[in-house]
C-alpha positions as a printed Julia matrix, in Angstrom:
330×3 Matrix{Float64}:
 109.27  110.12  105.97
 111.37  109.15  108.94
 113.48  105.98  108.95
 111.77  102.71  109.95
 113.78  102.69  113.2
 112.66  106.23  114.04
 109.05  105.37  113.27
 109.3   102.29  115.5
 110.71  104.46  118.29
 107.8   106.87  117.94
 105.29  104.03  117.89
 106.79  102.52  121.04
 106.64  105.88  122.81
 103.05  106.38  121.71
 102.04  102.93  122.93
 103.76  103.6   126.26
 101.94  106.93  126.62
  98.56  105.37  125.92
  99.38  102.53  128.34
  98.79  104.89  131.28
  95.13  103.95  130.7
  95.9   100.24  130.41
  93.69   99.31  133.35
  92.2    96.19  131.83
  88.87   97.92  131.24
  86.73   97.94  128.12
  87.89  101.49  127.46
  91.52  100.37  127.37
  90.66   97.73  124.77
  88.78  100.27  122.66
  91.67  102.74  122.73
  94.18  100.12  121.62
  91.8    99.01  118.88
  91.52  102.57  117.58
  95.29  103.13  117.51
  95.88   99.88  115.66
  98.77   98.84  117.88
 100.28   95.62  116.57
  98.57   96.05  113.2
 100.57   98.39  110.97
  97.89   98.39  108.29
  95.38   99.87  110.74
  97.55  102.67  112.07
  97.23  106.26  111.01
 100.08  107.98  109.18
 101.31  109.64  112.39
 102.03  112.76  110.33
 101.47  115.25  113.14
 103.7   113.44  115.61
 106.43  113.01  113.0
 106.14  116.71  112.26
 106.94  117.56  115.88
 110.14  115.54  115.6
 111.09  116.98  112.2
 110.86  120.55  113.5
 112.74  119.67  116.68
 115.6   118.21  114.65
 115.58  121.16  112.27
 116.02  123.44  115.29
 118.95  121.43  116.59
 117.09  119.42  119.19
 117.37  115.72  119.88
 114.24  113.93  118.65
 114.01  111.72  121.72
 113.56  114.85  123.84
 110.52  115.81  121.77
 108.78  112.43  121.98
 106.43  113.51  124.79
 105.2   116.44  122.71
 104.93  114.26  119.61
 102.84  111.71  121.47
 100.58  114.37  122.99
  99.84  115.86  119.57
  99.1   112.45  118.07
  96.81  111.49  120.94
  94.82  114.73  120.58
  94.45  113.98  116.88
  93.36  110.39  117.49
  90.78  111.24  120.13
  89.37  113.91  117.82
  88.89  111.21  115.17
  86.91  109.03  117.58
  84.56  111.92  118.31
  84.52  113.06  114.67
  83.26  109.65  113.57
  80.44  109.93  116.11
  79.51  113.46  115.06
  79.58  112.59  111.35
  77.91  109.21  111.77
  80.83  107.5   110.02
  80.9   103.78  110.73
  84.31  103.13  109.14
  87.76  104.33  110.11
  90.87  103.07  108.27
  88.96  100.31  106.56
  87.29   98.8   109.61
  84.55   99.67  112.08
  84.94  102.96  113.92
  85.17  102.68  117.71
  81.61  103.87  118.32
  80.22  101.58  115.62
  82.02   98.53  117.0
  81.57   99.15  120.73
  78.61  101.52  120.97
  78.06  105.27  121.08
  78.58  105.69  124.83
  81.85  103.77  124.71
  83.05  105.9   121.8
  82.41  109.12  123.7
  84.11  107.76  126.81
  87.17  106.46  124.95
  87.67  109.84  123.31
  87.33  111.63  126.64
  89.9   109.32  128.22
  92.4   109.95  125.43
  91.98  113.7   125.83
  93.18  113.41  129.43
  96.03  111.1   128.43
  97.31  113.66  125.91
  97.76  116.46  128.42
  99.11  114.19  131.15
 101.71  112.95  128.67
 102.87  116.5   128.07
 102.8   117.44  131.76
 104.57  114.32  132.99
 107.27  114.38  130.33
 110.73  114.44  131.84
 112.49  116.44  129.14
 111.26  120.0   129.74
 111.29  122.42  132.65
 108.05  123.49  134.33
 107.82  126.8   132.46
 108.22  125.09  129.09
 105.66  122.44  130.0
 103.1   125.12  130.82
 103.84  126.93  127.56
 103.53  123.71  125.57
 100.24  122.77  127.21
  98.91  126.24  126.45
  99.81  125.77  122.77
  98.1   122.39  122.59
  95.02  123.55  124.5
  94.63  126.55  122.17
  94.82  124.24  119.16
  92.31  121.89  120.77
  89.89  124.76  121.3
  90.35  125.89  117.69
  89.62  122.33  116.54
  86.34  122.37  118.44
  85.45  125.7   116.84
  86.23  124.36  113.37
  84.3   121.17  114.0
  81.34  123.2   115.2
  81.39  125.17  111.96
  81.6   121.95  109.96
  78.57  120.52  111.75
  76.63  123.76  111.28
  77.41  123.68  107.55
  75.3   120.51  107.24
  72.13  122.61  107.26
  73.5   125.55  105.27
  72.3   125.95  101.66
  75.49  127.8   100.71
  78.98  128.08  102.18
  81.47  130.69  100.98
  85.18  130.1   100.5
  85.79  132.43  103.43
  83.51  130.27  105.6
  85.25  127.13  104.43
  88.74  128.44  105.16
  87.69  129.57  108.63
  86.38  126.07  109.28
  89.5   124.19  108.17
  91.71  126.75  109.88
  90.36  125.43  113.16
  89.44  121.85  112.38
  92.69  120.85  110.68
  95.3   123.59  110.37
  95.43  124.48  114.07
  96.86  121.12  115.15
  99.45  121.15  112.38
 100.45  124.58  113.63
 100.67  123.32  117.2
 102.8   120.36  116.1
 105.35  122.68  114.52
 105.31  125.07  117.44
 105.74  122.29  119.99
 108.63  120.82  118.03
 110.39  124.18  118.11
 109.73  124.68  121.82
 110.96  121.16  122.6
 114.23  122.04  120.86
 114.63  125.18  122.97
 113.57  127.76  120.38
 112.28  131.11  121.61
 108.57  131.92  121.56
 108.76  134.18  118.48
 110.61  131.57  116.45
 108.22  128.86  117.66
 105.26  131.05  116.65
 106.76  131.38  113.16
 106.81  127.6   112.92
 103.18  127.57  114.04
 102.27  129.77  111.07
 104.18  127.42  108.78
 102.32  124.42  110.18
  98.95  126.11  109.73
  99.76  126.8   106.08
 100.67  123.17  105.54
  97.58  122.05  107.45
  95.41  124.04  105.06
  97.03  122.31  102.08
  96.58  118.94  103.77
  92.84  119.48  104.29
  92.27  120.55  100.7
  94.06  117.37   99.61
  91.92  115.38  102.02
  88.83  116.9   100.41
  90.01  115.64   97.03
  90.48  112.15   98.44
  87.06  112.28  100.11
  85.45  112.63   96.67
  87.82  110.99   94.2
  90.01  108.82   96.43
  90.29  105.04   96.23
  88.36  103.44   99.08
  91.24  100.99   99.57
  93.43  103.98  100.41
  90.98  106.17  102.31
  89.25  103.38  104.23
  85.86  104.88  103.35
  83.43  104.38  100.46
  84.22  106.32   97.28
  82.27  109.57   97.09
  81.37  109.39  100.79
  81.72  113.14  101.28
  79.32  113.81   98.41
  76.76  111.34   99.72
  76.7   113.24  103.02
  76.77  116.64  101.27
  79.97  117.65  103.06
  81.12  121.16  102.24
  84.58  120.55  100.82
  86.92  122.73   98.75
  85.87  121.29   95.36
  82.18  121.88   96.11
  82.63  125.37   97.55
  84.84  126.3    94.6
  82.35  124.91   92.08
  79.4   126.8    93.55
  81.39  130.02   93.63
  81.8   130.0    89.86
  79.65  131.43   87.06
  76.19  129.98   86.34
  76.15  126.76   84.31
  74.17  123.56   84.01
  76.85  121.61   85.88
  76.91  124.18   88.66
  73.13  123.93   89.05
  73.39  120.14   89.42
  75.82  120.58   92.32
  73.71  123.35   93.85
  70.53  121.26   93.68
  72.27  118.29   95.3
  73.51  120.39   98.21
  70.13  122.09   98.65
  68.31  118.75   98.89
  68.52  118.59  102.68
  69.13  114.84  102.8
  71.8   112.28  101.99
  72.33  111.78   98.27
  71.35  108.61   96.47
  73.99  106.69   94.54
  72.56  108.11   91.32
  72.73  111.67   92.68
  76.32  111.12   93.83
  77.32  110.02   90.32
  75.55  113.01   88.76
  77.18  115.44   91.19
  80.58  113.86   90.65
  80.21  114.18   86.89
  79.23  117.83   87.29
  82.27  118.53   89.47
  84.49  116.8    86.92
  83.0   118.91   84.15
  83.63  122.1    86.1
  87.26  121.18   86.77
  86.77  121.14   90.53
  89.35  118.44   91.17
  92.02  120.29   89.22
  91.14  123.52   91.02
  91.52  121.83   94.4
  94.83  120.22   93.51
  96.06  123.58   92.25
  94.93  125.3    95.44
  96.73  122.73   97.6
  99.94  123.17   95.63
  99.62  126.95   95.92
  99.32  126.6    99.7
 102.48  124.5    99.74
 104.32  127.13   97.72
 103.08  129.9   100.01
 104.25  127.9   103.02
 107.72  127.64  101.52
 107.79  131.39  100.92
 106.68  131.94  104.52
 109.54  129.78  105.8
 112.03  131.79  103.78
 110.6   135.11  104.96
 110.64  134.0   108.61
 114.09  132.42  108.24
 112.97  129.1   109.6
 113.42  125.59  108.21
 116.7   126.78  106.74
 117.72  123.3   105.58
 114.32  122.63  103.99
 113.79  119.58  106.18
 110.2   120.42  107.12
 109.32  121.4   103.57
 110.7   118.11  102.28
 108.6   116.23  104.83
 105.42  117.93  103.64
 106.41  117.52  100.02
 106.53  113.75  100.5
 103.23  113.75  102.36
 101.57  115.8    99.6
 102.23  113.21   96.91
  99.07  111.32   97.8
  97.04  113.34   95.25
  99.77  113.93   92.68
């Protein structure tokens, strides 16, 4: 990852961007709580914002000139998490109460809405790009935002589906997760002065990495340590979330283990602790975790091949960044 000094610089810029809503209101307090300012253990990884800066540097730009774009991407991500917790009914985020759980549903919705506005104002008011580039960058981020809503809508709709195909799943994560990774890469390239075609190539690279990231996240949502994920172990199974391991398992040949998973996901209600353990054992027996890890690594390899084919990330800087980030399920 970036040096501690660079991370501190990004964090300071992010806090300054969010401070445009520092009006002393309850919403301001809720936003600062969510970002974990002043509490490093409660912050997110800031992967998407760091990615903007990595691409900008790879393309010969000065990272400080890409800070506005980096902050805008991170703020979009963070406000989506506030709303995601509401939509999923998750009461925990990063090991403590989610905004809506701590302050109330209405406050959670309002805080997310406020952050959405802050993100685009940050990009528009940034002093390091001309008007034409600002419009282009906002268009990129808005398109990703719309794709995220589409993916989230699919994810919500899946909750009542008895079966989800791998094609359905990939369409969902392509919007919900990969789109913002793609936008982060594209914005980093644009901030460095790259042309639209080259920036679009970086967008494709980011989407490929975003797909790998979501598959890894699915593994953590089932097998991850709650101390690391900030959520109870097996939480995704308890809520019958359609994740890569589950979709992969149900797409295989008939077996007793497969039927256990199928029955759990056809139950129509949250799984009991006993059912979670049985489903987890069935997934383990089917090799679903190994399949997911293998799929994530294949996505990373494909992303590297894409970078070579498009002649981007020539130094391997962006690939190295993702390689370090991917070690969380190694």
